[in-house]
Short mmCIF file of C-alpha atoms and ligand atoms in Angstrom, two decimals:
data_model
loop_
_atom_site.label_atom_id
_atom_site.label_comp_id
_atom_site.label_asym_id
_atom_site.label_seq_id
_atom_site.Cartn_x
_atom_site.Cartn_y
_atom_site.Cartn_z
CA MET A 137 2.20 20.67 3.17
CA ILE A 138 4.74 22.89 1.39
CA TYR A 139 2.80 25.44 -0.63
CA LEU A 140 4.44 26.32 -3.96
CA ASP A 141 1.49 27.61 -5.96
CA TYR A 142 1.77 31.37 -5.36
CA GLN A 143 0.62 32.22 -8.89
CA ALA A 144 -2.70 30.43 -8.23
CA THR A 145 -3.23 32.27 -4.97
CA THR A 146 -1.24 33.48 -1.95
CA PRO A 147 -1.75 32.90 1.78
CA ILE A 148 -3.53 35.74 3.59
CA ALA A 149 -1.07 37.91 5.55
CA PRO A 150 -1.83 38.00 9.31
CA GLU A 151 -2.01 41.83 9.14
CA VAL A 152 -4.63 41.52 6.37
CA ARG A 153 -6.76 39.14 8.40
CA SER A 154 -6.73 41.54 11.36
CA ALA A 155 -7.71 44.47 9.12
CA MET A 156 -10.69 42.48 7.81
CA LEU A 157 -12.17 41.05 10.99
CA PRO A 158 -13.95 44.17 12.36
CA TYR A 159 -15.99 44.39 9.14
CA LEU A 160 -17.06 40.79 9.50
CA ASP A 161 -18.23 41.47 13.07
CA GLU A 162 -19.53 44.71 14.54
CA ARG A 163 -18.76 47.05 11.60
CA PHE A 164 -21.12 45.31 9.19
CA GLY A 165 -22.76 48.47 7.79
CA ASN A 166 -23.51 48.94 4.10
CA PRO A 167 -20.95 51.48 2.79
CA HIS A 168 -23.67 53.02 0.64
CA SER A 169 -26.01 53.76 3.62
CA PRO A 170 -26.32 57.37 4.82
CA HIS A 171 -26.21 56.68 8.61
CA ARG A 172 -23.15 56.54 10.86
CA MET A 173 -22.50 52.83 10.42
CA GLY A 174 -22.71 53.24 6.66
CA ARG A 175 -20.40 56.24 6.71
CA GLU A 176 -17.85 54.33 8.81
CA ALA A 177 -17.88 51.46 6.33
CA ALA A 178 -17.59 53.94 3.43
CA ALA A 179 -14.60 55.60 5.12
CA ALA A 180 -12.88 52.18 5.39
CA VAL A 181 -13.53 51.59 1.68
CA GLU A 182 -11.99 54.96 0.78
CA VAL A 183 -8.87 54.31 2.89
CA ALA A 184 -8.50 50.96 1.13
CA ARG A 185 -9.00 52.58 -2.28
CA GLU A 186 -6.10 54.96 -1.59
CA GLN A 187 -3.88 52.13 -0.35
CA VAL A 188 -4.57 50.03 -3.46
CA ALA A 189 -4.29 52.99 -5.88
CA ALA A 190 -0.92 53.97 -4.35
CA LEU A 191 0.69 51.10 -6.32
CA CYS A 192 -1.02 52.11 -9.60
CA PRO A 193 0.12 55.00 -11.82
CA PRO A 194 -0.53 58.44 -10.28
CA GLY A 195 -3.96 60.07 -10.74
CA GLY A 196 -6.85 58.21 -12.33
CA SER A 197 -9.59 56.42 -10.41
CA LEU A 198 -9.86 52.94 -9.00
CA ALA A 199 -13.06 50.89 -8.88
CA PHE A 200 -13.30 47.75 -6.80
CA THR A 201 -14.69 44.72 -8.66
CA GLY A 202 -15.52 41.14 -7.69
CA SER A 203 -12.32 39.80 -9.31
CA ALA A 204 -9.61 40.61 -11.81
CA THR A 205 -11.63 38.58 -14.30
CA GLU A 206 -14.49 41.06 -13.91
CA ALA A 207 -12.09 44.02 -14.27
CA ILE A 208 -10.67 42.53 -17.49
CA ASN A 209 -14.13 41.74 -18.90
CA TRP A 210 -15.20 45.29 -18.09
CA ALA A 211 -12.16 46.90 -19.81
CA ILE A 212 -12.50 44.72 -22.91
CA LYS A 213 -16.28 44.81 -23.28
CA GLY A 214 -16.49 48.48 -22.25
CA SER A 215 -14.01 49.65 -24.88
CA GLY A 216 -14.58 49.92 -28.64
CA GLY A 217 -12.71 49.17 -31.88
CA GLY A 218 -10.41 46.30 -32.71
CA ILE A 219 -8.46 44.39 -30.05
CA VAL A 220 -4.84 43.31 -30.17
CA THR A 221 -3.55 40.93 -27.53
CA LEU A 222 -0.94 38.20 -27.03
CA ALA A 223 -1.18 34.43 -27.36
CA THR A 224 0.12 33.96 -23.80
CA GLU A 225 -2.55 36.04 -22.05
CA HIS A 226 -4.82 34.70 -19.30
CA ALA A 227 -8.14 33.13 -20.33
CA ALA A 228 -9.92 36.18 -18.88
CA VAL A 229 -8.36 38.28 -21.65
CA LEU A 230 -8.35 35.73 -24.47
CA ASP A 231 -11.91 34.49 -23.93
CA SER A 232 -13.30 38.02 -23.47
CA ALA A 233 -11.53 39.09 -26.68
CA ARG A 234 -12.96 36.08 -28.52
CA ALA A 235 -16.43 36.89 -27.17
CA VAL A 236 -16.33 40.45 -28.51
CA GLY A 237 -14.82 39.07 -31.71
CA ARG A 238 -17.92 36.91 -32.18
CA ALA A 239 -19.97 40.09 -31.76
CA GLY A 240 -18.12 41.67 -34.70
CA ARG A 241 -14.99 43.38 -33.30
CA ASP A 242 -11.71 42.68 -35.03
CA VAL A 243 -9.44 40.55 -32.78
CA GLN A 244 -5.77 39.85 -33.38
CA ILE A 245 -3.85 37.49 -31.13
CA LEU A 246 -0.12 38.01 -31.62
CA PRO A 247 2.47 35.23 -31.27
CA VAL A 248 5.40 35.54 -28.85
CA GLY A 249 8.98 34.29 -29.20
CA SER A 250 10.40 31.15 -27.58
CA ASP A 251 11.37 33.40 -24.64
CA GLY A 252 7.68 34.24 -24.15
CA LEU A 253 8.23 37.90 -25.06
CA ILE A 254 6.47 39.97 -27.70
CA ASP A 255 8.60 41.46 -30.42
CA LEU A 256 7.76 45.18 -30.46
CA ASP A 257 8.47 45.53 -34.21
CA ALA A 258 6.01 42.72 -34.98
CA ALA A 259 3.47 44.33 -32.62
CA ARG A 260 3.91 47.69 -34.40
CA GLY A 261 2.72 46.06 -37.64
CA ALA A 262 -0.46 44.78 -36.00
CA ILE A 263 -1.43 47.79 -33.87
CA ARG A 264 -2.89 50.16 -36.44
CA PRO A 265 -5.48 52.92 -36.68
CA GLY A 266 -8.81 51.19 -35.99
CA THR A 267 -7.36 49.30 -33.04
CA GLY A 268 -9.34 50.37 -29.97
CA LEU A 269 -7.59 48.38 -27.26
CA VAL A 270 -4.29 46.59 -26.79
CA ALA A 271 -4.15 44.20 -23.82
CA ALA A 272 -1.09 42.51 -22.31
CA MET A 273 0.14 41.12 -19.02
CA LEU A 274 2.90 42.62 -16.94
CA VAL A 275 4.08 39.27 -15.48
CA ASN A 276 2.90 36.02 -17.05
CA ASN A 277 1.01 33.81 -14.61
CA GLU A 278 2.41 30.56 -16.02
CA ILE A 279 6.01 31.28 -16.99
CA GLY A 280 6.71 34.50 -15.06
CA VAL A 281 8.17 36.48 -17.99
CA ILE A 282 7.88 40.27 -17.91
CA GLN A 283 6.45 41.86 -21.07
CA PRO A 284 7.68 45.24 -22.41
CA ILE A 285 4.50 46.99 -21.27
CA ARG A 286 5.76 50.55 -21.70
CA GLY A 287 6.68 49.92 -25.34
CA LEU A 288 3.35 48.22 -26.09
CA ALA A 289 1.40 51.06 -24.47
CA ASP A 290 3.34 53.60 -26.60
CA LEU A 291 2.45 51.62 -29.74
CA ALA A 292 -1.22 51.56 -28.67
CA HIS A 293 -1.22 55.34 -28.21
CA GLU A 294 0.51 55.96 -31.56
CA ALA A 295 -2.43 54.10 -33.17
CA GLY A 296 -5.02 56.00 -31.06
CA ALA A 297 -5.87 52.93 -28.95
CA LEU A 298 -6.14 52.42 -25.20
CA PHE A 299 -3.82 50.06 -23.35
CA LEU A 300 -5.04 47.54 -20.76
CA CYS A 301 -2.38 46.06 -18.48
CA ASP A 302 -3.31 42.79 -16.76
CA ALA A 303 -1.11 43.44 -13.72
CA VAL A 304 -2.55 40.62 -11.59
CA GLN A 305 0.81 38.89 -11.09
CA GLY A 306 3.03 41.98 -11.19
CA TYR A 307 1.09 44.46 -9.05
CA GLY A 308 2.99 45.39 -5.87
CA ARG A 309 6.05 43.52 -7.10
CA LEU A 310 7.12 45.57 -10.12
CA PRO A 311 6.29 49.18 -10.95
CA ILE A 312 3.37 49.49 -13.38
CA PRO A 313 4.51 51.73 -16.28
CA ASP A 314 2.77 55.10 -16.00
CA ASN A 315 1.70 55.25 -19.66
CA VAL A 316 -1.00 52.54 -19.39
CA ASP A 317 -4.72 53.47 -19.47
CA LEU A 318 -6.40 50.59 -17.65
CA VAL A 319 -5.00 48.21 -15.02
CA ALA A 320 -6.64 45.00 -13.75
CA ILE A 321 -5.56 43.57 -10.38
CA ALA A 322 -6.69 41.02 -7.76
CA ALA A 323 -6.19 41.00 -3.96
CA HIS A 324 -5.64 37.27 -3.56
CA LYS A 325 -2.34 37.34 -5.46
CA ILE A 326 -0.82 39.77 -2.93
CA HIS A 327 -1.77 38.03 0.34
CA GLY A 328 -5.24 39.58 0.36
CA PRO A 329 -8.68 37.93 0.24
CA LYS A 330 -10.30 36.20 -2.72
CA GLY A 331 -13.45 37.70 -4.23
CA ILE A 332 -12.12 41.22 -4.81
CA GLY A 333 -10.24 42.85 -7.66
CA ALA A 334 -10.03 46.34 -9.09
CA LEU A 335 -9.87 48.24 -12.33
CA TRP A 336 -7.74 51.39 -12.36
CA VAL A 337 -8.78 53.86 -15.07
CA ARG A 338 -6.62 56.80 -16.23
CA GLY A 339 -8.25 60.23 -15.85
CA GLY A 340 -10.07 61.25 -19.04
CA VAL A 341 -10.57 57.63 -20.19
CA SER A 342 -14.13 56.39 -20.21
CA ILE A 343 -15.46 52.89 -20.81
CA GLU A 344 -19.00 51.55 -20.84
CA PRO A 345 -20.19 49.82 -17.65
CA LEU A 346 -20.26 46.04 -17.51
CA LEU A 347 -22.64 45.75 -14.57
CA HIS A 348 -25.67 48.04 -14.52
CA GLY A 349 -27.47 49.04 -11.34
CA GLY A 350 -26.88 51.48 -8.50
CA GLY A 351 -23.60 52.80 -9.98
CA GLN A 352 -21.92 52.59 -6.57
CA GLU A 353 -18.38 52.77 -8.00
CA LYS A 354 -17.49 55.98 -9.82
CA PRO A 355 -16.07 54.92 -13.17
CA GLY A 356 -19.29 52.90 -13.65
CA ARG A 357 -19.61 49.68 -11.62
CA SER A 358 -22.69 48.64 -9.71
CA GLY A 359 -23.14 46.35 -6.72
CA THR A 360 -22.77 46.75 -2.95
CA LEU A 361 -19.10 46.72 -1.98
CA ALA A 362 -17.76 44.43 0.76
CA PRO A 363 -15.85 46.66 3.23
CA MET A 364 -14.24 43.56 4.75
CA LEU A 365 -12.70 42.61 1.38
CA CYS A 366 -11.78 46.21 0.55
CA ALA A 367 -10.03 46.62 3.94
CA GLY A 368 -8.13 43.37 3.33
CA PHE A 369 -7.09 44.46 -0.17
CA GLY A 370 -5.92 47.84 1.19
CA ALA A 371 -3.88 46.29 4.01
CA ALA A 372 -2.34 43.78 1.58
CA ALA A 373 -1.35 46.58 -0.83
CA GLU A 374 0.20 48.62 1.96
CA LEU A 375 2.23 45.61 3.11
CA MET A 376 3.45 45.00 -0.45
CA GLN A 377 4.79 48.54 -0.44
CA GLU A 378 6.36 48.34 3.02
CA ARG A 379 7.95 44.96 2.40
CA ARG A 380 8.90 45.36 -1.24
CA ASP A 381 12.70 45.30 -0.79
CA ALA A 382 12.62 42.51 1.82
CA ASP A 383 10.27 40.43 -0.39
CA VAL A 384 12.50 40.92 -3.46
CA ASP A 385 15.67 39.90 -1.56
CA HIS A 386 13.92 36.87 -0.12
CA LEU A 387 12.65 35.79 -3.55
CA ASP A 388 16.07 36.19 -5.12
CA ARG A 389 17.49 33.82 -2.49
CA LEU A 390 14.70 31.25 -3.02
CA TRP A 391 15.10 31.47 -6.80
CA HIS A 392 18.84 30.89 -6.52
CA ILE A 393 18.37 27.82 -4.30
CA ALA A 394 15.64 26.34 -6.52
CA THR A 395 17.55 26.79 -9.80
CA GLN A 396 20.77 25.41 -8.27
CA ARG A 397 19.05 22.41 -6.65
CA LEU A 398 16.95 21.35 -9.64
CA GLY A 399 20.01 21.44 -11.88
CA PRO A 400 20.60 21.09 -15.61
CA GLU A 401 18.06 18.28 -16.23
CA TRP A 402 15.28 20.80 -15.73
CA THR A 403 15.03 23.43 -18.49
CA ILE A 404 13.46 26.78 -17.66
CA ASN A 405 10.48 27.62 -19.87
CA GLY A 406 10.61 31.20 -21.19
CA SER A 407 13.15 33.97 -20.82
CA PHE A 408 15.76 33.53 -18.09
CA ALA A 409 16.64 37.23 -17.95
CA HIS A 410 13.23 38.94 -18.17
CA ARG A 411 11.34 37.21 -15.44
CA TYR A 412 9.88 37.52 -12.00
CA HIS A 413 11.81 35.42 -9.49
CA GLY A 414 8.74 34.11 -7.64
CA ASN A 415 7.94 31.83 -10.56
CA LEU A 416 9.86 28.90 -11.87
CA ASN A 417 8.32 27.03 -14.79
CA LEU A 418 10.47 24.21 -16.08
CA HIS A 419 10.38 20.88 -17.85
CA CYS A 420 12.31 17.65 -17.61
CA ASP A 421 12.07 15.36 -20.64
CA GLY A 422 10.21 12.12 -19.98
CA VAL A 423 8.56 13.27 -16.73
CA ASP A 424 4.77 13.22 -16.47
CA ALA A 425 3.93 16.40 -14.53
CA THR A 426 0.38 15.31 -13.65
CA ARG A 427 1.70 12.08 -12.08
CA LEU A 428 4.42 14.02 -10.28
CA ILE A 429 1.82 16.29 -8.71
CA SER A 430 -0.36 13.39 -7.57
CA ASN A 431 2.64 11.41 -6.25
CA LEU A 432 3.96 14.32 -4.18
CA ARG A 433 1.09 14.71 -1.75
CA GLY A 434 3.10 16.88 0.64
CA LEU A 435 3.73 19.51 -2.02
CA ALA A 436 1.23 21.92 -3.55
CA PHE A 437 2.41 22.96 -7.01
CA SER A 438 0.95 22.92 -10.45
CA ALA A 439 1.46 22.04 -14.08
CA GLY A 440 0.09 25.32 -15.43
CA SER A 441 -2.51 27.88 -14.45
CA ALA A 442 -5.06 26.76 -11.86
CA CYS A 443 -7.92 27.54 -14.27
CA ALA A 444 -6.45 25.50 -17.15
CA SER A 445 -4.88 22.60 -15.27
CA GLY A 446 -8.18 20.72 -14.89
CA SER A 447 -8.73 20.66 -18.66
CA GLY A 448 -6.11 18.00 -19.49
CA ARG A 449 -5.07 20.09 -22.51
CA PRO A 450 -1.42 21.19 -22.75
CA SER A 451 -1.03 24.80 -21.62
CA HIS A 452 -1.66 27.39 -24.37
CA VAL A 453 1.24 29.43 -22.95
CA LEU A 454 3.76 26.59 -23.22
CA LYS A 455 2.49 25.79 -26.72
CA ALA A 456 2.82 29.48 -27.68
CA ILE A 457 6.52 29.48 -26.73
CA GLY A 458 7.06 26.47 -28.96
CA LEU A 459 7.13 23.54 -26.54
CA SER A 460 6.02 20.19 -27.96
CA ASP A 461 3.01 18.48 -26.35
CA SER A 462 5.35 16.14 -24.49
CA GLU A 463 7.57 18.99 -23.23
CA ALA A 464 4.44 20.85 -22.08
CA ARG A 465 3.20 17.72 -20.28
CA SER A 466 6.56 17.39 -18.53
CA SER A 467 6.45 21.01 -17.27
CA ILE A 468 5.82 22.10 -13.70
CA ARG A 469 5.16 25.54 -12.23
CA LEU A 470 6.66 26.37 -8.84
CA GLY A 471 5.41 29.62 -7.33
CA PHE A 472 6.92 30.92 -4.10
CA GLY A 473 6.96 34.10 -2.07
CA ARG A 474 6.98 35.89 1.26
CA TYR A 475 6.05 32.93 3.47
CA THR A 476 8.12 30.28 1.69
CA THR A 477 11.25 29.36 3.63
CA GLU A 478 14.64 28.38 2.24
CA ASP A 479 14.11 25.02 3.91
CA ASP A 480 10.77 24.60 2.05
CA ILE A 481 12.54 25.11 -1.27
CA GLU A 482 15.39 22.75 -0.38
CA LYS A 483 12.96 20.03 0.69
CA ALA A 484 10.61 20.54 -2.26
CA ALA A 485 13.45 20.40 -4.79
CA GLY A 486 14.71 17.17 -3.20
CA MET A 487 11.23 15.62 -3.32
CA ILE A 488 10.71 16.62 -6.97
CA LEU A 489 14.12 15.29 -8.03
CA GLU A 490 13.54 11.99 -6.28
CA ALA A 491 10.01 11.49 -7.67
CA ALA A 492 11.13 12.46 -11.20
CA GLU A 493 14.07 10.04 -11.00
CA ARG A 494 11.71 7.25 -9.92
CA GLN A 495 9.44 7.95 -12.90
CA LEU A 496 12.35 7.99 -15.34
CA MET A 497 13.73 4.73 -13.90
CA TRP A 498 10.41 2.96 -14.42
CA ALA A 499 10.17 4.31 -17.96
CA VAL A 500 13.37 2.53 -19.16
N1 PLP B 21 -4.87 37.54 -14.99
C1 PLP B 21 -3.84 36.84 -14.50
C2 PLP B 21 -2.47 37.10 -15.02
C3 PLP B 21 -4.06 35.88 -13.50
O1 PLP B 21 -3.03 35.18 -13.02
C4 PLP B 21 -5.37 35.68 -13.03
C5 PLP B 21 -5.63 34.63 -12.01
O2 PLP B 21 -5.02 33.59 -12.00
C6 PLP B 21 -6.40 36.46 -13.56
C7 PLP B 21 -6.12 37.36 -14.54
C8 PLP B 21 -7.81 36.32 -13.07
O3 PLP B 21 -7.87 36.62 -11.72
P1 PLP B 21 -9.14 36.15 -10.85
O4 PLP B 21 -9.27 34.68 -11.06
O5 PLP B 21 -8.74 36.51 -9.50
O6 PLP B 21 -10.30 36.85 -11.38
#
């Protein structure tokens, strides 16, 4: 199986697995217990916290959560005032915003251009006094485009609002602008384990807790932490830092091969220039992406985000950049990274071209 679904999740790095195993076995203590085993587990959690926070803006505090979805829910539901966000955000942002909207908060969902990018002048008109939170992604999980986060965060501050950056896909790959107030991340997108995320909170910013209880995490999150998952997240973050240049060079090579091999019949969805090179979202007129995925059993790739692809509805992101229903249904998302080889990409592109050609032949 050639795995090309890195935006859905990434394979665990061997170094991450090794860092986790002791906490699954003999070091099983509760990090909130006062005895030696508890203190050892707590020390491992604190090392991991520093490793993960090292890729966030300086200062602030970082709370581990059960997922990025929880971190996003916490930031949105724990803040006040109106919310401004973008039409291409993840469901965790859009659905949380709609939920607080039903409870009476003003919610504005801004359109993006055909390149998938927000126009800062249009955003300036919408982000006004009374806005409490502006939320936007660093790297889009479906089309890989990179939003102008620094500019959006400046606009939020000019209006007296906080800025939440959903950095799930960009964390460890691109620098997170240092003027953001809240950052949501997840370990499983950086070769860490599933079931753990984090919310970074700038010093001096306070939000209401989402989960009430023992208050184990400082900025206000309750629940016993899993040292095994924290240690895995920390090791994964450290590797992202150590391997950043090698990972970027490798991705640039894979991107070049994939775009050259797939050729002009496949049109890239979203900006060509402002994008992360581990994502290739493209469409080929007349191709049925769902059939392509089920025909190519040796390839794992997707037609959109893993959460939305089961719904049968065309992707809200592809619709927001102006694709027709049929263009959206003929779109595929290829996600690759550290453990993808050049040979994988060559083979996968060949398989996709052949299967698409077969479909188009039968259609005439
Ligand atoms: N935000 C983005 C951009 C994502 O890609 C994802 C996961 O796909 C999430 C949020 C939610 O992350 P999780 O499902 O790990 O909670």
